[in-house]
mmCIF file of C-alpha atoms in Angstrom:
data_model
loop_
_atom_site.group_PDB
_atom_site.id
_atom_site.type_symbol
_atom_site.label_atom_id
_atom_site.label_comp_id
_atom_site.label_asym_id
_atom_site.label_seq_id
_atom_site.Cartn_x
_atom_site.Cartn_y
_atom_site.Cartn_z
ATOM 1 C CA MET A 33 -1.806 4.538 -10.882
ATOM 2 C CA ARG A 34 -0.867 6.047 -7.563
ATOM 3 C CA LYS A 35 0.790 4.123 -4.743
ATOM 4 C CA LEU A 36 2.064 5.323 -1.391
ATOM 5 C CA ASN A 37 5.230 3.209 -1.178
ATOM 6 C CA THR A 38 7.383 3.293 -4.315
ATOM 7 C CA LEU A 39 9.640 0.495 -5.511
ATOM 8 C CA PRO A 40 13.435 0.860 -5.265
ATOM 9 C CA ALA A 41 13.891 0.423 -9.007
ATOM 10 C CA VAL A 42 11.141 2.738 -10.029
ATOM 11 C CA VAL A 43 10.588 6.410 -9.302
ATOM 12 C CA ILE A 44 6.873 7.309 -9.309
ATOM 13 C CA VAL A 45 4.353 8.958 -10.875
ATOM 14 C CA THR A 46 1.045 7.138 -9.928
ATOM 15 C CA VAL A 47 0.875 7.971 -12.413
ATOM 16 C CA ALA A 48 -1.949 4.953 -12.750
ATOM 17 C CA VAL A 49 -2.249 6.023 -13.747
ATOM 18 C CA LEU A 50 -2.547 5.993 -13.064
ATOM 19 C CA ALA A 51 -0.566 5.810 -13.205
ATOM 20 C CA VAL A 52 -2.413 5.625 -14.697
ATOM 21 C CA ALA A 53 -2.346 6.169 -15.981
ATOM 22 C CA ALA A 54 0.195 7.156 -17.251
ATOM 23 C CA GLY A 55 2.002 7.598 -15.872
ATOM 24 C CA GLY A 56 6.357 8.454 -14.191
ATOM 25 C CA VAL A 57 10.016 7.879 -14.635
ATOM 26 C CA LEU A 58 11.399 5.808 -17.437
ATOM 27 C CA ALA A 59 21.394 10.128 -24.020
ATOM 28 C CA ALA A 60 22.794 10.932 -26.726
ATOM 29 C CA GLN A 61 23.387 14.505 -27.941
ATOM 30 C CA ARG A 62 23.208 17.554 -25.695
ATOM 31 C CA SER A 63 20.825 20.291 -26.750
ATOM 32 C CA PRO A 64 22.339 23.581 -27.876
ATOM 33 C CA ARG A 65 19.611 25.294 -25.807
ATOM 34 C CA SER A 66 19.971 23.550 -22.468
ATOM 35 C CA GLU A 67 17.405 25.659 -20.623
ATOM 36 C CA GLY A 68 14.419 24.871 -22.826
ATOM 37 C CA GLY A 69 12.916 28.181 -21.830
ATOM 38 C CA SER A 70 10.329 28.758 -24.564
ATOM 39 C CA ALA A 71 6.724 27.791 -23.955
ATOM 40 C CA ALA A 72 5.646 24.347 -25.097
ATOM 41 C CA ALA A 73 3.177 24.060 -27.918
ATOM 42 C CA PRO A 74 -0.474 24.347 -26.841
ATOM 43 C CA LEU A 75 -2.237 21.168 -25.818
ATOM 44 C CA ALA A 76 -3.701 19.144 -28.643
ATOM 45 C CA PRO A 77 -7.511 19.457 -28.685
ATOM 46 C CA PRO A 78 -9.698 16.349 -28.628
ATOM 47 C CA ALA A 79 -11.073 17.204 -32.073
ATOM 48 C CA THR A 80 -9.542 18.822 -35.150
ATOM 49 C CA THR A 81 -10.780 22.300 -34.284
ATOM 50 C CA PRO A 82 -8.086 24.701 -33.018
ATOM 51 C CA LEU A 83 -7.836 25.164 -29.264
ATOM 52 C CA ALA A 84 -7.979 28.752 -28.118
ATOM 53 C CA SER A 85 -4.798 29.826 -26.334
ATOM 54 C CA PRO A 86 -4.794 31.947 -23.171
ATOM 55 C CA ALA A 87 -3.288 35.401 -23.553
ATOM 56 C CA ASN A 88 -0.218 34.464 -21.479
ATOM 57 C CA VAL A 89 0.775 31.494 -23.663
ATOM 58 C CA SER A 90 2.848 31.895 -26.807
ATOM 59 C CA THR A 91 0.978 30.749 -29.889
ATOM 60 C CA SER A 92 4.121 30.401 -32.002
ATOM 61 C CA ALA A 93 5.534 26.875 -32.153
ATOM 62 C CA PRO A 94 9.197 26.928 -31.017
ATOM 63 C CA PRO A 95 11.767 25.195 -33.193
ATOM 64 C CA ALA A 96 12.246 21.546 -32.277
ATOM 65 C CA LEU A 97 15.298 20.737 -30.209
ATOM 66 C CA PRO A 98 17.467 17.829 -31.348
ATOM 67 C CA ASN A 99 16.858 14.608 -29.484
ATOM 68 C CA GLY A 100 18.968 14.230 -26.366
ATOM 69 C CA LYS A 101 19.519 15.570 -22.901
ATOM 70 C CA ILE A 102 18.120 18.922 -21.813
ATOM 71 C CA THR A 103 19.203 20.642 -18.611
ATOM 72 C CA LEU A 104 16.377 22.653 -17.063
ATOM 73 C CA LYS A 105 16.397 25.719 -14.812
ATOM 74 C CA LEU A 106 13.044 26.568 -13.243
ATOM 75 C CA SER A 107 13.826 30.298 -13.215
ATOM 76 C CA LYS A 108 14.322 30.242 -17.002
ATOM 77 C CA LEU A 109 11.012 28.581 -17.916
ATOM 78 C CA GLY A 110 8.192 30.612 -19.465
ATOM 79 C CA LYS A 111 4.664 30.630 -18.108
ATOM 80 C CA GLY A 112 2.110 28.285 -19.681
ATOM 81 C CA ARG A 113 -1.478 27.232 -19.091
ATOM 82 C CA PRO A 114 -2.482 25.437 -15.859
ATOM 83 C CA PRO A 115 -2.556 21.620 -15.901
ATOM 84 C CA GLN A 116 -5.471 20.174 -17.842
ATOM 85 C CA VAL A 117 -5.803 17.274 -15.374
ATOM 86 C CA PRO A 118 -6.612 17.453 -11.648
ATOM 87 C CA TYR A 119 -3.754 18.781 -9.543
ATOM 88 C CA LEU A 120 -3.155 19.854 -5.955
ATOM 89 C CA VAL A 121 -2.008 23.246 -4.689
ATOM 90 C CA GLY A 122 -1.662 23.311 -0.918
ATOM 91 C CA ARG A 123 -4.792 21.420 0.164
ATOM 92 C CA GLU A 124 -6.927 22.527 -2.795
ATOM 93 C CA VAL A 125 -7.723 20.241 -5.719
ATOM 94 C CA ARG A 126 -7.895 22.188 -8.972
ATOM 95 C CA GLY A 127 -8.201 21.329 -12.651
ATOM 96 C CA GLY A 128 -10.164 18.585 -14.334
ATOM 97 C CA ALA A 129 -13.957 18.698 -14.428
ATOM 98 C CA GLY A 130 -15.297 20.533 -11.416
ATOM 99 C CA ASP A 131 -14.741 23.451 -9.093
ATOM 100 C CA PRO A 132 -11.759 23.708 -6.746
ATOM 101 C CA VAL A 133 -12.223 21.545 -3.649
ATOM 102 C CA LYS A 134 -10.317 21.900 -0.382
ATOM 103 C CA ILE A 135 -9.238 18.728 1.426
ATOM 104 C CA PRO A 136 -10.108 19.180 5.119
ATOM 105 C CA GLY A 137 -7.829 18.418 8.055
ATOM 106 C CA ALA A 138 -4.060 18.382 8.374
ATOM 107 C CA GLU A 139 -3.171 14.836 7.318
ATOM 108 C CA PRO A 140 -0.550 14.571 4.556
ATOM 109 C CA ILE A 141 -2.112 14.348 1.081
ATOM 110 C CA HIS A 142 -0.370 11.735 -1.037
ATOM 111 C CA TYR A 143 -2.597 11.555 -4.135
ATOM 112 C CA VAL A 144 -5.775 13.138 -5.481
ATOM 113 C CA ALA A 145 -8.196 12.332 -8.282
ATOM 114 C CA ARG A 146 -11.608 13.308 -9.571
ATOM 115 C CA MET A 147 -14.346 10.738 -10.091
ATOM 116 C CA GLY A 148 -17.548 12.180 -11.503
ATOM 117 C CA ASN A 149 -18.385 15.175 -9.298
ATOM 118 C CA SER A 150 -16.466 13.778 -6.343
ATOM 119 C CA VAL A 151 -12.864 14.189 -5.228
ATOM 120 C CA LEU A 152 -10.748 11.281 -4.008
ATOM 121 C CA ALA A 153 -7.715 11.793 -1.801
ATOM 122 C CA VAL A 154 -5.239 9.311 -0.321
ATOM 123 C CA LEU A 155 -4.321 10.676 3.107
ATOM 124 C CA GLY A 156 -1.404 9.605 5.276
ATOM 125 C CA THR A 157 -2.171 8.114 8.687
ATOM 126 C CA ASN A 158 -0.104 6.757 11.586
ATOM 127 C CA LYS A 159 -0.774 3.259 10.235
ATOM 128 C CA GLY A 160 -0.331 3.974 6.539
ATOM 129 C CA ALA A 161 -2.979 5.697 4.424
ATOM 130 C CA ASP A 162 -6.751 5.983 3.953
ATOM 131 C CA LEU A 163 -8.886 6.960 0.976
ATOM 132 C CA LEU A 164 -11.215 9.928 1.457
ATOM 133 C CA ARG A 165 -14.143 10.545 -0.890
ATOM 134 C CA LEU A 166 -15.626 14.063 -0.857
ATOM 135 C CA ASP A 167 -18.990 14.624 -2.557
ATOM 136 C CA PRO A 168 -20.448 17.980 -3.706
ATOM 137 C CA THR A 169 -23.200 17.543 -1.107
ATOM 138 C CA GLY A 170 -20.617 17.827 1.645
ATOM 139 C CA GLU A 171 -20.797 14.144 2.519
ATOM 140 C CA SER A 172 -17.577 12.186 2.908
ATOM 141 C CA ARG A 173 -16.482 8.579 3.347
ATOM 142 C CA ARG A 174 -13.177 6.991 4.373
ATOM 143 C CA THR A 175 -11.834 3.592 3.328
ATOM 144 C CA PRO A 176 -8.942 2.438 5.559
ATOM 145 C CA ASP A 177 -5.512 1.180 4.470
ATOM 146 C CA VAL A 178 -5.763 2.307 0.826
ATOM 147 C CA SER A 179 -2.311 2.960 -0.645
ATOM 148 C CA SER A 180 -2.909 2.848 -4.442
ATOM 149 C CA LEU A 181 -5.502 4.455 -6.681
ATOM 150 C CA ALA A 182 -6.423 4.538 -10.389
ATOM 151 C CA VAL A 183 -9.335 6.107 -12.251
ATOM 152 C CA THR A 184 -10.801 5.327 -15.656
ATOM 153 C CA ALA A 185 -10.016 7.575 -18.623
ATOM 154 C CA ASP A 186 -13.480 9.137 -18.449
ATOM 155 C CA ALA A 187 -13.188 9.633 -14.672
ATOM 156 C CA THR A 188 -16.496 7.854 -13.989
ATOM 157 C CA SER A 189 -14.987 4.993 -11.973
ATOM 158 C CA ALA A 190 -12.042 4.335 -9.681
ATOM 159 C CA ALA A 191 -10.169 1.291 -8.455
ATOM 160 C CA TYR A 192 -8.098 1.104 -5.298
ATOM 161 C CA ALA A 193 -6.392 -1.498 -3.153
ATOM 162 C CA ALA A 194 -6.288 -1.924 0.625
ATOM 163 C CA PRO A 195 -3.567 -4.378 1.720
ATOM 164 C CA ARG A 196 -3.917 -6.021 5.134
ATOM 165 C CA ILE A 197 -1.810 -3.795 7.367
ATOM 166 C CA ALA A 198 -0.977 -4.345 11.045
ATOM 167 C CA GLU A 199 -1.146 -1.479 13.535
ATOM 168 C CA THR A 200 2.647 -1.357 13.313
ATOM 169 C CA GLY A 201 2.400 -0.756 9.562
ATOM 170 C CA GLU A 202 3.577 -4.257 8.619
ATOM 171 C CA ASP A 203 2.096 -5.830 5.489
ATOM 172 C CA LEU A 204 0.325 -8.989 6.656
ATOM 173 C CA GLY A 205 -0.360 -10.285 3.141
ATOM 174 C CA GLY A 206 -3.596 -10.276 1.200
ATOM 175 C CA GLY A 207 -6.124 -7.501 1.077
ATOM 176 C CA THR A 208 -9.067 -6.129 -0.863
ATOM 177 C CA VAL A 209 -9.331 -4.564 -4.298
ATOM 178 C CA TYR A 210 -12.261 -2.199 -4.827
ATOM 179 C CA ALA A 211 -14.041 -0.838 -7.892
ATOM 180 C CA GLU A 212 -16.231 2.196 -7.279
ATOM 181 C CA GLN A 213 -18.598 4.084 -9.563
ATOM 182 C CA ALA A 214 -19.403 7.761 -9.378
ATOM 183 C CA ASP A 215 -22.936 6.905 -8.165
ATOM 184 C CA GLY A 216 -21.447 5.290 -5.061
ATOM 185 C CA THR A 217 -21.740 1.644 -6.140
ATOM 186 C CA VAL A 218 -18.783 -0.316 -4.753
ATOM 187 C CA GLN A 219 -17.691 -3.834 -5.657
ATOM 188 C CA LYS A 220 -14.756 -5.662 -4.146
ATOM 189 C CA VAL A 221 -12.719 -8.852 -4.277
ATOM 190 C CA ALA A 222 -10.438 -10.483 -1.703
ATOM 191 C CA VAL A 223 -6.905 -11.063 -3.012
ATOM 192 C CA GLY A 224 -3.667 -12.638 -1.819
ATOM 193 C CA GLY A 225 -0.022 -11.708 -1.991
ATOM 194 C CA PHE A 226 2.050 -8.936 -0.467
ATOM 195 C CA GLY A 227 2.134 -5.288 -1.515
ATOM 196 C CA VAL A 228 -1.207 -5.415 -3.306
ATOM 197 C CA GLU A 229 -1.282 -2.434 -5.666
ATOM 198 C CA VAL A 230 -3.734 -1.265 -8.330
ATOM 199 C CA ILE A 231 -1.959 -0.369 -11.582
ATOM 200 C CA ALA A 232 -4.804 0.624 -13.916
ATOM 201 C CA TYR A 233 -8.555 0.537 -14.590
ATOM 202 C CA ARG A 234 -8.990 -0.122 -18.315
ATOM 203 C CA SER A 235 -12.221 -0.799 -20.271
ATOM 204 C CA GLY A 236 -14.082 -2.302 -17.337
ATOM 205 C CA THR A 237 -11.111 -4.326 -16.059
ATOM 206 C CA VAL A 238 -9.026 -3.589 -12.963
ATOM 207 C CA TYR A 239 -5.347 -4.532 -13.137
ATOM 208 C CA PHE A 240 -3.331 -4.980 -9.961
ATOM 209 C CA ARG A 241 -0.130 -6.649 -8.848
ATOM 210 C CA SER A 242 1.228 -8.395 -5.761
ATOM 211 C CA ALA A 243 4.263 -10.446 -4.699
ATOM 212 C CA LYS A 244 4.243 -14.031 -3.493
ATOM 213 C CA ILE A 245 6.633 -13.330 -0.638
ATOM 214 C CA GLN A 246 6.960 -10.255 1.526
ATOM 215 C CA THR A 247 10.565 -9.513 0.550
ATOM 216 C CA GLY A 248 10.201 -10.593 -3.068
ATOM 217 C CA LYS A 249 11.438 -8.495 -5.976
ATOM 218 C CA ALA A 250 9.090 -10.102 -8.499
ATOM 219 C CA TRP A 251 5.409 -9.249 -8.793
ATOM 220 C CA GLU A 252 2.559 -10.910 -10.607
ATOM 221 C CA LEU A 253 -0.078 -9.111 -12.657
ATOM 222 C CA TYR A 254 -3.771 -9.870 -12.130
ATOM 223 C CA SER A 255 -6.916 -8.732 -13.912
ATOM 224 C CA TRP A 256 -10.323 -8.479 -12.300
ATOM 225 C CA THR A 257 -13.688 -7.660 -13.816
ATOM 226 C CA PRO A 258 -15.831 -6.068 -11.083
ATOM 227 C CA GLY A 259 -18.618 -8.449 -10.161
ATOM 228 C CA ASN A 260 -16.492 -11.563 -10.629
ATOM 229 C CA PRO A 261 -15.684 -13.461 -7.407
ATOM 230 C CA THR A 262 -11.996 -13.923 -8.259
ATOM 231 C CA ALA A 263 -9.166 -12.287 -10.168
ATOM 232 C CA ALA A 264 -7.188 -13.912 -12.984
ATOM 233 C CA LEU A 265 -3.402 -14.186 -13.229
ATOM 234 C CA VAL A 266 -1.887 -12.535 -16.323
ATOM 235 C CA LYS A 267 1.104 -14.783 -16.970
ATOM 236 C CA THR A 268 2.511 -12.824 -19.907
ATOM 237 C CA VAL A 269 3.684 -9.757 -17.930
ATOM 238 C CA PRO A 270 6.191 -10.429 -15.134
ATOM 239 C CA SER A 271 6.778 -7.701 -12.558
ATOM 240 C CA PRO A 272 4.567 -5.067 -14.256
ATOM 241 C CA THR A 273 5.201 -1.373 -13.677
ATOM 242 C CA ALA A 274 2.723 0.255 -16.105
ATOM 243 C CA LEU A 275 -0.002 -0.540 -18.614
ATOM 244 C CA SER A 276 -0.968 1.301 -21.802
ATOM 245 C CA SER A 277 -4.420 2.880 -22.035
ATOM 246 C CA ASP A 278 -5.702 0.114 -24.326
ATOM 247 C CA ALA A 279 -4.035 -2.588 -22.182
ATOM 248 C CA THR A 280 -2.190 -4.052 -25.199
ATOM 249 C CA ILE A 281 1.366 -3.349 -24.030
ATOM 250 C CA ALA A 282 2.922 -3.138 -20.600
ATOM 251 C CA ALA A 283 6.156 -2.059 -18.970
ATOM 252 C CA SER A 284 7.847 -4.864 -17.070
ATOM 253 C CA LEU A 285 10.760 -4.976 -14.646
ATOM 254 C CA ASP A 286 12.971 -7.444 -16.499
ATOM 255 C CA VAL A 287 15.922 -7.888 -14.136
ATOM 256 C CA ALA A 288 16.205 -6.352 -10.684
ATOM 257 C CA ALA A 289 19.251 -5.927 -8.477
ATOM 258 C CA ASP A 290 19.979 -3.930 -5.354
ATOM 259 C CA THR A 291 21.454 -0.975 -7.235
ATOM 260 C CA SER A 292 20.214 -1.281 -10.817
ATOM 261 C CA SER A 293 17.583 -2.903 -12.992
ATOM 262 C CA CYS A 294 16.525 -3.531 -16.550
ATOM 263 C CA SER A 295 13.038 -3.051 -17.965
ATOM 264 C CA ALA A 296 11.132 -4.130 -21.050
ATOM 265 C CA VAL A 297 7.985 -3.320 -23.000
ATOM 266 C CA VAL A 298 5.960 -6.457 -23.722
ATOM 267 C CA GLU A 299 2.752 -7.400 -25.523
ATOM 268 C CA VAL A 300 0.092 -8.298 -22.969
ATOM 269 C CA ALA A 301 -1.618 -10.858 -25.208
ATOM 270 C CA THR A 302 1.495 -12.859 -26.093
ATOM 271 C CA GLY A 303 4.249 -11.870 -23.691
ATOM 272 C CA LYS A 304 6.463 -10.946 -26.655
ATOM 273 C CA LYS A 305 9.241 -8.579 -25.616
ATOM 274 C CA LEU A 306 9.281 -5.560 -27.948
ATOM 275 C CA TRP A 307 12.456 -4.038 -26.535
ATOM 276 C CA ARG A 308 14.586 -3.923 -23.400
ATOM 277 C CA THR A 309 16.580 -1.214 -21.644
ATOM 278 C CA CYS A 310 18.984 -1.169 -18.726
ATOM 279 C CA GLU A 311 19.355 2.622 -18.883
ATOM 280 C CA ASN A 312 15.796 3.599 -17.982
ATOM 281 C CA GLY A 313 13.128 2.437 -15.585
ATOM 282 C CA LEU A 314 9.675 2.438 -17.223
ATOM 283 C CA GLU A 315 6.535 3.484 -15.405
ATOM 284 C CA GLY A 316 3.974 5.146 -17.592
ATOM 285 C CA PHE A 317 2.547 5.688 -21.085
ATOM 286 C CA THR A 318 0.958 8.629 -22.836
ATOM 287 C CA PRO A 319 -2.759 8.017 -23.623
ATOM 288 C CA ASP A 320 -2.017 7.066 -27.246
ATOM 289 C CA GLY A 321 0.523 4.467 -26.117
ATOM 290 C CA ARG A 322 3.250 5.914 -28.361
ATOM 291 C CA THR A 323 5.483 7.331 -25.607
ATOM 292 C CA VAL A 324 6.853 5.717 -22.454
ATOM 293 C CA ILE A 325 7.672 7.773 -19.366
ATOM 294 C CA GLY A 326 10.958 6.827 -17.775
ATOM 295 C CA GLY A 327 13.887 7.798 -15.630
ATOM 296 C CA PRO A 328 16.815 6.406 -13.628
ATOM 297 C CA THR A 329 16.849 2.650 -13.078
ATOM 298 C CA TYR A 330 17.380 3.190 -9.367
ATOM 299 C CA GLY A 331 15.659 5.838 -7.302
ATOM 300 C CA ASP A 332 16.829 6.822 -3.836
ATOM 301 C CA GLY A 333 16.902 9.977 -1.820
ATOM 302 C CA TYR A 334 14.814 13.107 -2.279
ATOM 303 C CA GLY A 335 14.053 13.046 -6.000
ATOM 304 C CA ALA A 336 15.076 11.518 -9.308
ATOM 305 C CA ALA A 337 17.954 13.132 -11.184
ATOM 306 C CA ALA A 338 16.144 12.977 -14.539
ATOM 307 C CA THR A 339 12.911 12.085 -16.288
ATOM 308 C CA SER A 340 12.596 10.859 -19.864
ATOM 309 C CA ALA A 341 10.343 10.212 -22.842
ATOM 310 C CA LEU A 342 11.007 7.136 -25.012
ATOM 311 C CA ASP A 343 9.409 5.781 -28.169
ATOM 312 C CA ALA A 344 7.135 2.951 -27.004
ATOM 313 C CA ARG A 345 7.609 1.000 -30.250
ATOM 314 C CA THR A 346 11.402 1.020 -30.408
ATOM 315 C CA GLY A 347 12.714 2.210 -27.044
ATOM 316 C CA LYS A 348 14.530 5.133 -28.692
ATOM 317 C CA LEU A 349 15.187 8.021 -26.330
ATOM 318 C CA LEU A 350 13.226 11.083 -27.388
ATOM 319 C CA TYR A 351 14.253 13.448 -24.595
ATOM 320 C CA GLU A 352 15.793 13.323 -21.156
ATOM 321 C CA TRP A 353 15.300 16.303 -18.847
ATOM 322 C CA ASN A 354 17.740 16.824 -15.979
ATOM 323 C CA GLY A 355 19.089 19.567 -13.737
ATOM 324 C CA LEU A 356 16.260 19.437 -11.166
ATOM 325 C CA ALA A 357 14.907 17.124 -8.482
ATOM 326 C CA PHE A 358 12.111 15.283 -10.323
ATOM 327 C CA LEU A 359 9.446 14.177 -7.844
ATOM 328 C CA GLN A 360 6.528 13.049 -10.016
ATOM 329 C CA THR A 361 5.854 12.628 -13.741
ATOM 330 C CA ALA A 362 2.565 11.875 -15.498
ATOM 331 C CA ALA A 363 1.106 12.191 -18.983
ATOM 332 C CA GLU A 364 -1.174 15.177 -19.517
ATOM 333 C CA ASP A 365 -2.107 14.167 -23.065
ATOM 334 C CA ASP A 366 -0.473 12.469 -26.049
ATOM 335 C CA GLN A 367 2.166 15.177 -26.531
ATOM 336 C CA HIS A 368 2.827 16.537 -23.045
ATOM 337 C CA LEU A 369 4.192 15.350 -19.727
ATOM 338 C CA LEU A 370 3.526 17.078 -16.423
ATOM 339 C CA ILE A 371 6.446 17.008 -14.018
ATOM 340 C CA ARG A 372 6.563 18.079 -10.381
ATOM 341 C CA ALA A 373 10.056 19.367 -9.721
ATOM 342 C CA ASP A 374 12.180 21.661 -7.561
ATOM 343 C CA ASP A 375 15.843 22.263 -6.783
ATOM 344 C CA GLY A 376 15.875 20.222 -3.570
ATOM 345 C CA GLU A 377 14.237 20.130 -0.169
ATOM 346 C CA GLY A 378 13.045 23.515 1.041
ATOM 347 C CA THR A 379 13.301 25.177 -2.384
ATOM 348 C CA LYS A 380 10.568 26.618 -4.567
ATOM 349 C CA GLY A 381 8.959 24.111 -6.900
ATOM 350 C CA ALA A 382 6.309 23.866 -9.583
ATOM 351 C CA ILE A 383 4.494 21.591 -11.959
ATOM 352 C CA ILE A 384 6.110 22.000 -15.361
ATOM 353 C CA ARG A 385 4.903 20.870 -18.780
ATOM 354 C CA CYS A 386 7.325 19.316 -21.284
ATOM 355 C CA ASP A 387 6.545 18.562 -24.922
ATOM 356 C CA VAL A 388 7.677 15.091 -26.036
ATOM 357 C CA THR A 389 7.859 16.241 -29.676
ATOM 358 C CA THR A 390 10.058 19.335 -29.178
ATOM 359 C CA GLY A 391 11.616 18.928 -25.731
ATOM 360 C CA ARG A 392 10.453 22.411 -24.749
ATOM 361 C CA CYS A 393 9.204 22.972 -21.195
ATOM 362 C CA GLU A 394 7.175 25.641 -19.425
ATOM 363 C CA LEU A 395 5.693 26.367 -16.006
ATOM 364 C CA ALA A 396 2.188 24.964 -15.561
ATOM 365 C CA THR A 397 1.949 26.378 -12.012
ATOM 366 C CA PRO A 398 3.776 29.369 -10.544
ATOM 367 C CA LEU A 399 7.115 28.764 -8.868
ATOM 368 C CA ALA A 400 6.397 28.706 -5.121
ATOM 369 C CA LEU A 401 7.071 26.993 -1.782
ATOM 370 C CA THR A 402 3.454 25.761 -1.679
ATOM 371 C CA GLN A 403 3.041 21.985 -2.023
ATOM 372 C CA VAL A 404 1.867 20.920 -5.479
ATOM 373 C CA SER A 405 1.239 17.480 -6.974
ATOM 374 C CA ILE A 406 -0.271 15.939 -10.102
ATOM 375 C CA GLY A 407 -3.562 14.073 -9.741
ATOM 376 C CA GLN A 408 -5.656 11.837 -11.936
#
């Protein structure tokens, strides 16, 4: 899931993965190797056959670091393979299935994704944001007021939400949720509430949230099957922040305050709370649903001070990475997180890859001043 305006208690990642989808910002013992400079293990292949490693990536598995906090320095990280999901460098979308595609114009690019052979981009406007679809034929289409975006796991469909926005940028309440196929078929449903935001598109169902009142801190989760005239309220998940890839568990904002919050992982079918934390905000899952992406419970300023990986079944902290300004976190696969980070405004940044099983991190893009971001 990707959304333009983040929540005070949650530091993004759309992460709908969107996330997302997954996917994000969710300490015990300090690592004896605080820099984590060795390359992470190669990405796990979809089958059991070994995945060939590029010449510039170490093929030797580094020793696992003990669970706990790891302080990173970008200048100390080794070079790894490029991201295996779509990502943005400057105005060019790279990675994923398809050739590099340049986003035209000069409008700020908030999020990008690939859907079939097309590229989707959420672009900033004076009013808020629009969704741009670019096709290989050169044709393009804009949908106004879109501020959140999620694609299916196979990248054949996308869901996005367009809240009703005044010319001043004020949320007027209500809006439209769309489901689009790669062939151009678009279905939509009118919805109510404030801050309408798509969280995930899972197994033919679009999940989105909205608040009953404009200044509310509680959100309700809804599910919508494209083609149906209405959406259904999911009563078991209050204030959702993320949904697993199989839609069986969700991250929920349990208690919210002005300066801190607590979160929980709950079963979608029953509402049963599996565990609760007041030390991490939860906003994404790895594709296998075994790891939750997290970070500080309150996000303000330029970037988050840390990003974390927690066991989705127990809430146990696996690793927390700190020492940088963490701007975006998303799952690359079951074992790896991609993190956009730098040392502060105006400094060189990169997308880095961190292994949730060893804690090791590496550069997935070169360290540079060029804008980079993680797509879907």
